[in-house]
Coordinates of C-alpha atoms (C1' of nucleotides) in Angstrom, one line a residue:
Chain A
M1 CA -241.9 -62.7 -128.9
T2 CA -238.6 -64.1 -130.4
A3 CA -236.8 -60.9 -131.6
P4 CA -233.9 -61.1 -133.7
A5 CA -231.1 -61.0 -131.4
P6 CA -230.2 -58.3 -130.2
A7 CA -233.1 -56.1 -130.1
P8 CA -233.3 -52.3 -130.0
V9 CA -233.7 -51.1 -126.5
S10 CA -233.5 -47.3 -125.8
L11 CA -233.2 -46.5 -122.2
F12 CA -232.9 -42.8 -120.7
N13 CA -229.2 -42.1 -120.3
T14 CA -228.6 -39.7 -117.3
L15 CA -225.5 -38.4 -118.8
T16 CA -227.5 -36.7 -121.9
R17 CA -230.5 -36.5 -120.3
R18 CA -232.3 -38.2 -123.0
V19 CA -233.7 -41.5 -124.2
E20 CA -231.0 -43.3 -126.4
P21 CA -230.6 -46.3 -128.2
L22 CA -228.4 -48.8 -125.9
L23 CA -225.2 -49.2 -128.0
P24 CA -223.2 -51.9 -125.8
L25 CA -219.0 -52.1 -126.6
A26 CA -219.4 -55.4 -128.0
P27 CA -222.7 -56.8 -128.6
P28 CA -224.6 -58.8 -127.8
R29 CA -222.9 -58.9 -124.4
V30 CA -223.6 -56.4 -122.1
T31 CA -222.0 -55.3 -118.8
L32 CA -224.4 -54.2 -116.0
Y33 CA -223.5 -52.9 -112.9
T34 CA -226.1 -52.1 -110.1
C35 CA -225.2 -50.0 -106.8
G36 CA -226.5 -52.6 -103.9
P37 CA -227.1 -52.3 -100.5
T38 CA -225.3 -51.4 -97.6
V39 CA -225.7 -54.0 -95.0
W40 CA -225.7 -52.3 -92.3
N41 CA -229.3 -53.0 -91.4
Y42 CA -232.4 -54.4 -93.2
A43 CA -233.1 -53.0 -96.6
H44 CA -236.3 -51.5 -97.0
I45 CA -239.0 -52.1 -100.4
G46 CA -237.5 -48.5 -101.2
N47 CA -234.5 -49.7 -101.9
F48 CA -235.9 -52.9 -103.4
R49 CA -238.1 -50.7 -105.8
T50 CA -234.3 -49.9 -106.9
F51 CA -233.1 -53.4 -107.2
L52 CA -236.7 -54.4 -108.7
F53 CA -236.2 -52.2 -111.5
E54 CA -232.8 -53.3 -112.5
D55 CA -234.2 -56.7 -112.2
L56 CA -237.0 -55.8 -114.9
L57 CA -233.8 -54.1 -116.8
R58 CA -231.8 -57.2 -116.6
R59 CA -234.4 -59.7 -117.7
W60 CA -235.7 -57.7 -120.3
L61 CA -232.2 -57.5 -121.9
E62 CA -231.8 -61.3 -121.8
H63 CA -235.3 -61.7 -123.6
A64 CA -234.1 -58.9 -126.2
G65 CA -230.9 -61.2 -127.0
Y66 CA -228.2 -59.9 -125.0
D67 CA -225.9 -61.4 -122.8
V68 CA -226.1 -59.9 -120.0
F69 CA -222.9 -60.0 -117.1
H70 CA -224.5 -58.6 -114.1
I71 CA -222.4 -57.0 -110.9
M72 CA -223.4 -56.0 -108.0
N73 CA -221.3 -54.8 -105.2
L74 CA -222.2 -55.0 -101.3
T75 CA -221.3 -52.1 -99.1
D76 CA -220.2 -53.3 -95.9
V77 CA -217.8 -51.3 -95.1
D78 CA -218.9 -47.6 -94.5
D79 CA -219.8 -44.8 -92.1
R80 CA -222.8 -46.6 -91.1
T81 CA -221.5 -50.1 -91.5
I82 CA -219.1 -49.1 -88.5
K83 CA -221.1 -46.9 -86.7
A84 CA -223.3 -50.1 -86.2
A85 CA -221.0 -52.2 -85.9
R86 CA -219.6 -50.4 -83.0
Q87 CA -223.3 -49.8 -81.7
A88 CA -223.3 -53.5 -81.6
G89 CA -219.9 -54.5 -79.9
K90 CA -219.3 -56.5 -82.9
R91 CA -216.4 -56.8 -85.3
L92 CA -217.3 -55.3 -88.5
V93 CA -217.6 -58.5 -90.4
E94 CA -219.5 -60.1 -87.8
H95 CA -221.9 -57.3 -87.8
T96 CA -222.5 -57.5 -91.7
A97 CA -222.7 -61.1 -92.4
P98 CA -226.1 -61.5 -91.3
F99 CA -227.4 -58.8 -93.2
T100 CA -226.0 -59.8 -96.2
K101 CA -227.2 -63.2 -95.7
A102 CA -231.0 -61.2 -95.1
F103 CA -230.5 -59.1 -98.2
F104 CA -229.9 -62.5 -100.1
E105 CA -233.6 -63.8 -98.6
D106 CA -235.0 -60.9 -99.5
R107 CA -234.1 -60.9 -102.8
D108 CA -235.2 -64.3 -103.4
Y109 CA -238.6 -63.6 -101.6
L110 CA -239.3 -60.7 -104.5
R111 CA -238.3 -63.1 -107.1
I112 CA -235.2 -60.7 -108.2
K113 CA -232.4 -62.9 -110.2
P114 CA -229.2 -63.2 -108.8
A115 CA -226.3 -61.0 -109.9
H116 CA -223.7 -63.0 -111.7
V117 CA -221.2 -61.7 -109.4
Y118 CA -221.5 -60.1 -105.7
T119 CA -219.0 -58.3 -105.0
P120 CA -218.6 -57.0 -101.0
A121 CA -216.2 -54.3 -100.9
T122 CA -214.0 -55.6 -97.9
E123 CA -213.1 -58.7 -100.4
Y124 CA -211.4 -56.2 -102.8
M125 CA -209.2 -54.0 -100.6
P126 CA -205.9 -55.1 -102.8
Q127 CA -208.0 -53.8 -106.2
M128 CA -208.7 -50.4 -104.1
I129 CA -205.6 -50.1 -102.9
A130 CA -204.3 -50.4 -106.6
L131 CA -206.6 -48.2 -107.7
V132 CA -205.9 -45.1 -105.1
S133 CA -202.1 -45.6 -105.8
K134 CA -202.6 -45.8 -109.7
L135 CA -204.4 -42.0 -109.1
L136 CA -201.8 -40.9 -106.8
E137 CA -199.2 -42.0 -109.7
R138 CA -201.0 -39.9 -112.6
G139 CA -201.3 -36.5 -110.2
V140 CA -205.3 -36.7 -109.7
A141 CA -205.3 -37.6 -106.2
Y142 CA -203.2 -36.3 -103.1
K143 CA -202.4 -36.9 -99.6
G144 CA -203.8 -34.7 -97.4
E145 CA -202.9 -32.9 -94.2
D146 CA -205.2 -35.4 -91.9
G147 CA -203.4 -38.5 -93.9
S148 CA -206.2 -39.1 -95.9
V149 CA -206.3 -39.5 -99.7
Y150 CA -208.3 -37.1 -101.9
F151 CA -209.1 -36.9 -105.4
A152 CA -208.6 -33.6 -107.0
I153 CA -211.0 -32.8 -108.9
A154 CA -209.4 -29.7 -110.4
K155 CA -207.2 -32.4 -112.1
F156 CA -210.5 -33.5 -113.9
P157 CA -212.2 -30.9 -116.0
T158 CA -215.3 -33.0 -116.9
Y159 CA -215.9 -33.4 -113.3
G160 CA -220.0 -32.8 -112.9
R161 CA -221.4 -33.9 -115.9
L162 CA -223.4 -36.4 -114.6
S163 CA -224.9 -34.3 -112.1
Q164 CA -224.9 -31.1 -114.5
L165 CA -222.8 -29.8 -111.5
D166 CA -221.3 -26.9 -113.6
K167 CA -225.0 -25.6 -113.4
R168 CA -225.1 -25.6 -109.5
E169 CA -223.6 -24.2 -106.4
I170 CA -222.8 -25.6 -103.4
K171 CA -225.6 -24.4 -100.7
V172 CA -223.6 -22.2 -98.6
G173 CA -223.4 -23.0 -95.1
A174 CA -223.8 -26.2 -96.1
R175 CA -222.4 -29.1 -94.1
V176 CA -218.9 -28.6 -93.9
A177 CA -216.6 -31.6 -93.0
S178 CA -214.1 -31.8 -90.1
D179 CA -211.7 -32.6 -92.0
E180 CA -212.1 -29.6 -94.7
Y181 CA -208.9 -28.0 -93.7
A182 CA -207.0 -31.0 -95.1
K183 CA -208.2 -30.7 -98.5
G184 CA -207.0 -28.8 -101.4
D185 CA -210.6 -28.0 -102.8
P186 CA -213.3 -27.9 -100.4
S187 CA -215.0 -30.4 -102.8
D188 CA -212.4 -32.9 -103.0
F189 CA -213.9 -36.0 -101.6
A190 CA -212.2 -39.0 -100.0
L191 CA -210.4 -42.3 -101.9
W192 CA -208.8 -43.2 -98.3
K193 CA -209.7 -42.3 -94.9
K194 CA -207.1 -42.7 -92.4
A195 CA -207.6 -45.3 -89.9
D196 CA -209.1 -43.7 -86.7
A197 CA -210.0 -45.0 -83.1
A198 CA -213.7 -46.1 -84.2
D199 CA -212.2 -47.8 -87.4
E200 CA -209.7 -49.9 -85.6
A201 CA -212.1 -50.7 -82.8
V202 CA -214.2 -52.5 -85.2
G203 CA -211.4 -54.0 -87.6
A204 CA -212.4 -51.7 -90.5
V205 CA -208.6 -51.4 -90.9
W206 CA -206.0 -52.1 -94.0
D207 CA -202.5 -51.2 -94.7
A208 CA -201.7 -49.8 -97.7
P209 CA -198.7 -48.1 -99.0
F210 CA -200.4 -44.5 -98.6
G211 CA -201.2 -45.3 -94.8
R212 CA -203.2 -47.7 -92.7
G213 CA -207.0 -46.9 -93.0
R214 CA -210.2 -47.4 -95.3
P215 CA -211.3 -47.1 -98.4
G216 CA -214.1 -44.2 -98.8
W217 CA -217.3 -44.8 -100.2
H218 CA -217.4 -44.4 -103.5
L219 CA -214.0 -46.2 -104.0
E220 CA -215.4 -49.8 -104.2
C221 CA -217.7 -49.4 -107.1
S222 CA -215.0 -48.1 -109.7
A223 CA -212.5 -50.5 -108.3
M224 CA -214.9 -53.8 -108.0
S225 CA -216.6 -53.2 -111.4
L226 CA -213.3 -52.5 -113.3
A227 CA -212.0 -55.3 -111.7
E228 CA -214.8 -57.5 -112.7
I229 CA -215.2 -56.5 -116.3
A230 CA -211.8 -56.8 -117.0
K231 CA -211.7 -60.2 -115.4
C232 CA -214.6 -61.3 -117.7
C233 CA -214.8 -59.0 -120.8
G234 CA -211.1 -57.5 -121.1
V235 CA -212.9 -54.0 -121.5
Q236 CA -212.4 -50.9 -118.8
T237 CA -215.9 -49.5 -120.1
L238 CA -219.2 -50.5 -118.3
D239 CA -222.2 -50.7 -120.9
I240 CA -224.6 -49.7 -118.1
H241 CA -224.2 -48.6 -114.5
A242 CA -227.6 -48.3 -112.9
G243 CA -228.7 -46.9 -109.5
G244 CA -230.9 -44.8 -107.0
I245 CA -231.7 -41.3 -108.3
D246 CA -230.0 -40.2 -105.0
L247 CA -226.9 -41.7 -105.9
I248 CA -226.2 -39.6 -109.1
F249 CA -224.0 -37.1 -106.8
P250 CA -221.9 -37.8 -105.3
H251 CA -221.8 -41.1 -105.9
H252 CA -221.6 -41.6 -109.1
E253 CA -219.9 -38.9 -109.9
N254 CA -217.3 -39.5 -108.0
E255 CA -217.3 -42.8 -109.3
I256 CA -216.7 -41.4 -112.9
A257 CA -213.8 -39.2 -111.9
Q258 CA -212.1 -42.1 -110.3
S259 CA -212.4 -44.4 -113.0
E260 CA -211.5 -42.3 -115.8
G261 CA -209.1 -40.6 -113.7
A262 CA -207.5 -43.7 -113.3
T263 CA -207.8 -45.4 -116.8
G264 CA -208.4 -42.6 -119.3
Q265 CA -211.6 -44.5 -120.8
P266 CA -215.2 -43.4 -120.2
F267 CA -216.4 -45.5 -117.0
A268 CA -219.9 -46.0 -118.1
R269 CA -221.5 -45.6 -122.0
H270 CA -225.4 -45.3 -120.2
W271 CA -226.4 -44.4 -116.6
V272 CA -229.5 -45.5 -115.5
H273 CA -231.6 -44.1 -112.3
G274 CA -234.8 -45.0 -110.8
E275 CA -236.8 -43.1 -108.7
F276 CA -238.0 -43.4 -105.5
L277 CA -240.6 -45.2 -103.2
N278 CA -242.3 -42.7 -101.0
V279 CA -244.8 -42.7 -98.4
R280 CA -247.3 -40.0 -98.6
G281 CA -245.1 -38.0 -101.0
T282 CA -242.1 -38.4 -98.7
K283 CA -239.0 -40.5 -99.5
M284 CA -239.1 -43.6 -97.9
S285 CA -236.1 -44.2 -95.8
K286 CA -234.7 -45.0 -92.2
R287 CA -234.0 -41.8 -91.3
H288 CA -237.9 -40.9 -92.0
G289 CA -239.0 -43.8 -89.9
N290 CA -241.5 -44.5 -92.9
F291 CA -239.8 -47.7 -94.3
L292 CA -241.0 -51.4 -94.7
T293 CA -238.8 -54.1 -94.8
A294 CA -239.3 -56.8 -97.5
R295 CA -239.3 -59.1 -94.5
D296 CA -242.4 -57.7 -93.1
L297 CA -244.5 -57.8 -96.1
R298 CA -243.2 -61.7 -96.3
E299 CA -244.8 -61.8 -92.5
Q300 CA -247.6 -60.0 -93.6
G301 CA -247.8 -63.2 -96.2
V302 CA -248.1 -60.6 -99.0
D303 CA -247.6 -62.5 -102.1
A304 CA -244.1 -61.0 -103.7
A305 CA -245.8 -61.3 -107.3
A306 CA -248.1 -58.2 -105.9
V307 CA -245.4 -56.1 -105.1
R308 CA -243.6 -57.0 -108.6
L309 CA -247.0 -55.8 -110.2
L310 CA -247.4 -52.8 -107.8
F311 CA -244.1 -51.6 -109.1
F312 CA -244.1 -52.8 -112.4
Q313 CA -247.4 -50.4 -113.1
T314 CA -245.3 -47.7 -112.6
H315 CA -242.7 -46.2 -114.7
Y316 CA -238.9 -46.3 -113.3
R317 CA -238.3 -42.7 -113.5
A318 CA -241.8 -41.9 -111.7
P319 CA -241.8 -41.3 -108.2
V320 CA -244.5 -43.9 -106.3
D321 CA -246.1 -43.6 -103.5
F322 CA -246.8 -47.0 -101.3
T323 CA -250.4 -47.3 -100.1
D324 CA -252.1 -50.4 -98.6
E325 CA -254.8 -49.8 -100.8
A326 CA -252.4 -49.7 -104.1
L327 CA -250.8 -52.7 -102.9
E328 CA -254.3 -54.5 -102.0
G329 CA -255.2 -53.2 -105.9
A330 CA -251.9 -55.3 -106.9
K331 CA -252.8 -58.3 -105.2
E332 CA -256.2 -58.1 -107.2
G333 CA -254.4 -57.9 -110.3
V334 CA -252.0 -60.8 -109.5
R335 CA -254.9 -62.9 -108.5
R336 CA -257.2 -61.9 -111.7
L337 CA -253.6 -63.0 -113.6
G338 CA -253.8 -66.2 -111.6
E339 CA -257.3 -67.1 -112.6
F340 CA -256.6 -66.3 -116.1
H341 CA -253.6 -68.2 -116.0
E342 CA -255.4 -71.3 -114.6
R343 CA -258.3 -71.2 -117.3
L344 CA -255.9 -71.4 -120.3
K345 CA -254.2 -74.0 -118.9
R346 CA -257.8 -75.7 -118.7
E347 CA -258.8 -74.6 -121.7
E348 CA -255.9 -75.0 -123.6
G349 CA -256.7 -77.7 -126.2
R350 CA -260.2 -75.8 -127.4
G351 CA -261.0 -75.1 -130.8
K352 CA -259.1 -74.4 -134.0
G353 CA -255.2 -73.2 -134.1
D354 CA -256.2 -69.8 -135.2
G355 CA -258.5 -67.1 -135.4
E356 CA -259.3 -63.9 -132.6
I357 CA -257.5 -65.0 -130.1
A358 CA -254.3 -65.7 -132.4
E359 CA -254.7 -61.9 -133.3
L360 CA -255.1 -60.7 -129.7
T361 CA -251.8 -62.9 -128.9
K362 CA -250.0 -61.3 -131.2
K363 CA -250.8 -58.2 -130.8
F364 CA -250.2 -58.3 -127.0
E365 CA -246.7 -59.3 -127.5
D366 CA -246.3 -56.9 -130.1
D367 CA -247.4 -54.1 -127.6
V368 CA -245.4 -55.7 -125.1
V369 CA -242.2 -55.3 -126.4
T370 CA -242.8 -51.8 -128.1
A371 CA -243.5 -50.7 -124.4
L372 CA -240.0 -52.5 -123.1
N373 CA -238.0 -51.5 -125.7
D374 CA -239.2 -47.9 -125.1
D375 CA -237.1 -46.6 -121.9
L376 CA -238.6 -50.0 -120.2
N377 CA -242.2 -48.8 -120.1
A378 CA -243.5 -51.6 -118.0
P379 CA -246.6 -49.4 -116.8
R380 CA -247.8 -49.8 -120.6
A381 CA -246.6 -53.5 -120.9
V382 CA -248.8 -54.5 -117.6
A383 CA -251.7 -52.4 -119.5
A384 CA -251.5 -54.8 -122.7
L385 CA -251.4 -57.5 -120.3
F386 CA -254.9 -56.5 -118.9
D387 CA -256.2 -55.5 -122.3
F388 CA -255.1 -59.1 -123.6
V389 CA -256.5 -60.9 -120.5
R390 CA -260.2 -59.1 -120.9
A391 CA -260.0 -59.6 -124.6
T392 CA -259.0 -63.3 -124.3
N393 CA -261.7 -64.1 -121.7
R394 CA -264.2 -62.8 -123.9
E395 CA -263.5 -64.7 -126.5
L396 CA -263.0 -67.9 -124.0
D397 CA -266.6 -67.0 -122.9
N398 CA -267.8 -67.6 -126.3
P399 CA -268.8 -71.4 -126.5
K400 CA -268.0 -71.1 -130.3
G401 CA -264.7 -69.4 -129.6
G402 CA -261.3 -70.2 -128.3
G403 CA -259.4 -71.4 -130.8
G404 CA -255.5 -70.2 -130.5
A405 CA -256.1 -70.3 -126.7
A406 CA -252.7 -72.5 -126.6
Q407 CA -250.7 -69.5 -128.3
A408 CA -252.1 -67.5 -125.4
L409 CA -251.1 -69.5 -122.9
A410 CA -247.7 -69.8 -123.9
A411 CA -247.4 -66.1 -124.8
F412 CA -248.8 -65.5 -121.3
E413 CA -246.4 -67.3 -119.6
R414 CA -243.5 -65.8 -121.3
V415 CA -244.6 -62.2 -120.5
T416 CA -246.0 -62.9 -116.8
G417 CA -243.7 -65.8 -116.0
A418 CA -240.4 -66.3 -114.5
D419 CA -238.4 -65.1 -117.6
L420 CA -239.8 -61.7 -117.4
L421 CA -242.2 -60.0 -115.2
D422 CA -242.7 -63.0 -112.9
I423 CA -246.0 -61.8 -111.4
L424 CA -247.8 -64.9 -111.6
P425 CA -249.5 -65.7 -107.8
S426 CA -247.0 -68.1 -105.6
E427 CA -248.2 -71.8 -105.2
R428 CA -249.8 -72.1 -101.9
A429 CA -249.1 -75.0 -99.9
V430 CA -252.1 -76.4 -98.5
A431 CA -251.7 -78.9 -95.4
P432 CA -253.1 -82.0 -96.5
A433 CA -255.5 -82.5 -93.7
L434 CA -256.9 -79.1 -94.8
A435 CA -257.0 -80.4 -98.4
R436 CA -258.9 -83.5 -97.0
W437 CA -261.2 -81.4 -94.9
V438 CA -262.3 -79.0 -97.6
E439 CA -262.6 -81.8 -100.4
E440 CA -265.3 -83.5 -97.8
R441 CA -267.1 -80.5 -97.1
V442 CA -267.2 -79.5 -100.6
A443 CA -269.0 -83.0 -101.8
A444 CA -271.4 -82.6 -98.8
R445 CA -272.5 -79.4 -100.2
N446 CA -272.9 -80.7 -103.8
Q447 CA -274.6 -83.2 -102.4
A448 CA -276.9 -80.6 -100.8
R449 CA -277.1 -78.9 -104.0
K450 CA -278.2 -82.0 -105.9
S451 CA -281.1 -82.4 -103.5
K452 CA -281.7 -78.9 -103.8
D453 CA -281.1 -78.2 -100.2
F454 CA -279.7 -74.7 -100.3
K455 CA -279.9 -74.1 -97.0
A456 CA -277.3 -77.0 -96.0
A457 CA -275.5 -75.9 -98.8
D458 CA -274.6 -72.5 -97.8
A459 CA -274.1 -73.5 -94.5
I460 CA -271.1 -75.6 -95.4
R461 CA -270.1 -72.6 -97.8
A462 CA -270.3 -70.5 -94.9
E463 CA -268.1 -72.9 -92.8
L464 CA -265.6 -73.0 -95.7
V465 CA -265.3 -69.4 -96.0
A466 CA -264.7 -68.7 -91.7
R467 CA -262.0 -71.3 -92.8
G468 CA -260.6 -69.0 -95.7
V469 CA -261.9 -71.2 -98.2
E470 CA -263.5 -69.6 -101.0
I471 CA -265.0 -71.3 -103.4
E472 CA -266.5 -71.2 -107.2
D473 CA -269.2 -73.4 -108.5
T474 CA -268.4 -73.8 -112.3
P475 CA -269.8 -76.2 -115.2
T476 CA -266.9 -78.6 -114.5
G477 CA -267.3 -79.1 -110.9
T478 CA -266.6 -76.9 -107.6
K479 CA -262.8 -75.4 -107.7
W480 CA -261.4 -74.3 -104.2
R481 CA -258.8 -72.0 -102.8
L482 CA -257.2 -70.1 -100.1
G483 CA -258.7 -66.5 -99.7
Chain B
rG1 C1' -229.6 -20.3 -102.5
rG2 C1' -228.0 -23.7 -106.9
rC3 C1' -229.9 -28.1 -109.9
rG4 C1' -233.7 -31.5 -110.8
rC5 C1' -238.7 -34.2 -110.2
rC6 C1' -244.0 -34.2 -109.6
rG7 C1' -249.5 -32.6 -109.2
rU8 C1' -254.0 -36.6 -114.7
rA9 C1' -261.2 -40.0 -112.3
rG10 C1' -262.3 -42.1 -105.0
rC11 C1' -257.4 -45.0 -104.9
rC12 C1' -252.6 -46.2 -108.2
rA13 C1' -251.1 -44.5 -112.7
rA14 C1' -249.9 -44.5 -118.9
rG15 C1' -249.9 -40.9 -122.3
rU16 C1' -250.1 -37.6 -127.0
rG17 C1' -249.4 -30.7 -130.8
rG18 C1' -255.9 -32.6 -132.9
rU19 C1' -259.0 -33.2 -128.2
rA20 C1' -257.7 -38.6 -122.2
rA21 C1' -254.4 -46.1 -121.6
rG22 C1' -254.3 -50.2 -117.9
rG23 C1' -255.5 -51.6 -112.7
rC24 C1' -257.8 -51.5 -107.9
rA25 C1' -262.3 -49.5 -105.7
rG26 C1' -267.9 -48.2 -106.8
rA27 C1' -273.0 -48.7 -109.6
rG28 C1' -276.0 -51.4 -113.1
rG29 C1' -276.6 -55.8 -115.7
rU30 C1' -275.2 -61.1 -118.4
rC31 C1' -274.7 -65.9 -116.0
rU32 C1' -275.8 -68.7 -111.4
rG33 C1' -280.4 -72.0 -107.0
rC34 C1' -277.4 -68.2 -104.6
rA35 C1' -272.9 -67.0 -104.5
rA36 C1' -268.0 -66.8 -106.9
rA37 C1' -265.1 -65.9 -111.8
rA38 C1' -265.9 -63.9 -116.2
rC39 C1' -267.9 -60.8 -119.6
rC40 C1' -270.8 -56.1 -120.8
rU41 C1' -272.5 -51.3 -119.5
rC42 C1' -271.5 -46.6 -116.7
rG43 C1' -267.2 -42.5 -114.7
rA44 C1' -262.2 -37.2 -115.9
rU45 C1' -266.2 -32.3 -121.4
rU46 C1' -261.4 -32.8 -118.7
rC47 C1' -255.2 -33.6 -117.2
rG48 C1' -252.5 -27.6 -110.4
rU49 C1' -253.9 -22.0 -111.4
rC50 C1' -253.4 -18.0 -114.7
rG51 C1' -251.2 -16.0 -118.9
rG52 C1' -248.6 -17.0 -124.1
rU53 C1' -247.0 -19.1 -128.9
rU54 C1' -250.8 -22.3 -132.4
rC55 C1' -256.2 -23.5 -136.7
rG56 C1' -256.0 -26.3 -132.3
rA57 C1' -252.1 -27.5 -125.6
rU58 C1' -253.2 -31.9 -120.9
rU59 C1' -249.0 -32.2 -124.2
rC60 C1' -244.4 -26.1 -125.7
rC61 C1' -242.9 -21.7 -123.2
rG62 C1' -243.7 -18.2 -119.0
rA63 C1' -245.3 -17.0 -114.3
rC64 C1' -247.7 -18.7 -109.9
rC65 C1' -249.6 -22.5 -106.3
rG66 C1' -248.9 -26.9 -104.0
rG67 C1' -245.9 -31.7 -102.7
rC68 C1' -241.1 -33.9 -103.1
rG69 C1' -235.6 -35.1 -103.8
rC70 C1' -230.4 -34.0 -104.3
rC71 C1' -226.5 -30.2 -102.8
rU72 C1' -220.3 -34.8 -99.8
rC73 C1' -221.0 -41.4 -97.6
rC74 C1' -229.0 -42.4 -98.6
rA75 C1' -231.9 -47.1 -103.4

RNA sequence: GGCGCCGUAGCCAAGUGGUAAGGCAGAGGUCUGCAAAACCUCGAUUCGUCGGUUCGAUUCCGACCGGCGCCUCCA
C-alpha cells in the first residue's frame, strides 16, 4: 500500500453536501483543525466517537502521503467551565486542569494520536482580543448596549451557507437570551462577553480595549486556528475543519463569519462532520444522563481495540447505537484478529513466496485503499479485512498452501496496526507467578493426556478455566491465554 | 414550525437502477481423546408502509408511519 503521494482522498464536504476530492491548498501539506473537548468534566465516549473518526481521518491522510498538521483546541473557558468551577468553589484553571489531564489519559487509552498542537483557549487571549479588535475595525462587529461585543451577521452576506440557514426559520418562541435587547439583530452572536460577577468569582476575565470580559464560545476556534496555521504555514485558510454534527450550527457557522470577516479569505476548504453515538436511539449526552466515559470502559477492562473496531464498523456519517451486545461483538472480532495475527507470525516462513495468499493480500490492500479513499468508508475496509482473514486462514489450513504468509503478515500489520486502524489486542501483562503456575498446570495436564488419563486432564483444564485461563491444544503444543 | 438524519436478518452494520458486504450471536459439519482455535455449510425471495417513474427500485420521486438531531455556547 505504498500509494503514490498524495493519493486521491474524497470526503463529504458539509459546505456543498457532496463527496468531493480533498484539494489541499499546498499539497502535500494538509492543515487539519478539529474541535476538541470542553474540559469542564470527563469526556464521554460519544465525544470520543468524533475524536476517533478524526483520528482515523488523520492517519489515513498520512498514510495517503499527506503531511498533516493537526490542531485541536481545548475549551477551558465558556459557560459550562465557569459554572462548574463556581460550583466546585475553584478558580477556573484549577477546575479545568485535571480534566485536561484526564482527557489526555483517555486519548492515550483509546490510542488516539496526539494532535501536533493543542490550543487551550485561555492561552490565546491576545489572539482573540486582536481578532475582536479587527472585526470592530472592519465594522462587522459592534459593542452592544450591555457592553458585550457582537458580530453583525447582516454585514456578512454569506452567513448561513454551511448550515443552509437561508432555508431556515428560527423557531418562534425559541429561547431568547436575556441580553437580546442589547443586540442589533437577534441572531447576532457574542464575540466578547462583558464580565459579570460569576466570571470575576472564578477568574475568568481578561482586560481588553473594548472592555473587561471573556471570549464568546466561537471566538477561540477562529483565533487559535488562524494563529496556528499562520505560524506553521503562512496561510489563512484551513484545509479541513472537522467536528461533531451538532457543531454545524451555530458554532461552525459563526467561526466562518468571524474568520472570514477578519481575513477576507475562505476559512476552511473542507468541512467534515461526524454523527452521534446514540444509546437506544437517543444521543449520548451528559444532559440525558445516558453516557459512559472512556475511563468507565477502561475500568471495566475493555480493550481500546474493541472500542475502535466497534466505531470503525459504522460509517462516521451514520448514527450508531452503543449497546453491550455490540461491544461484545467487537471484542470477539478483536480476539479473532489477534489469533490471526499470532498465526501469521507463527507461520510466516511457510511455503514459497507467492501463491494464493499473495493474491488475497493484494486484493485486501486494494479494497482497503478504495474504501478509505471513498469518504473514509471504514466499515467497508473492515469487511475487506475480515474477508482477508477468513480466506487466508483457509489457505493456511491447507497443508500444501501457505506461500506468501510473510507478505500477508506485513499487509495485515499495516492495516490493523498502530499506523492505521490500530485495532489489534493490547498486550496483557501476566504476573510471573501466575505464568509459572499456569505453565506447571499445563505440563501436568499434558502428562495426564499422554497417559490417556483424560479425566485428570479435564480436571486440570477446569482448574485453569476457573482462574480465567483458556487453553488450546495445537499440533505444536498447548497454548494458553487469559480469557 | 424550519433545516437535516435514520428505519436493511436475533443484534451491530455496508451497499448498488438489474435483483442484498462484513462482524457478533445461533444451527449442522470437518478437525480434536474431549474441548478450543480455524475452516465448510445454513439465515433477509427481501431492504418501515403505500403509491409513482422505469423493461426493472432496496437503491430515484411523492405521501405516510416510526425513531432521532440541530434551531445561539452540545462531539
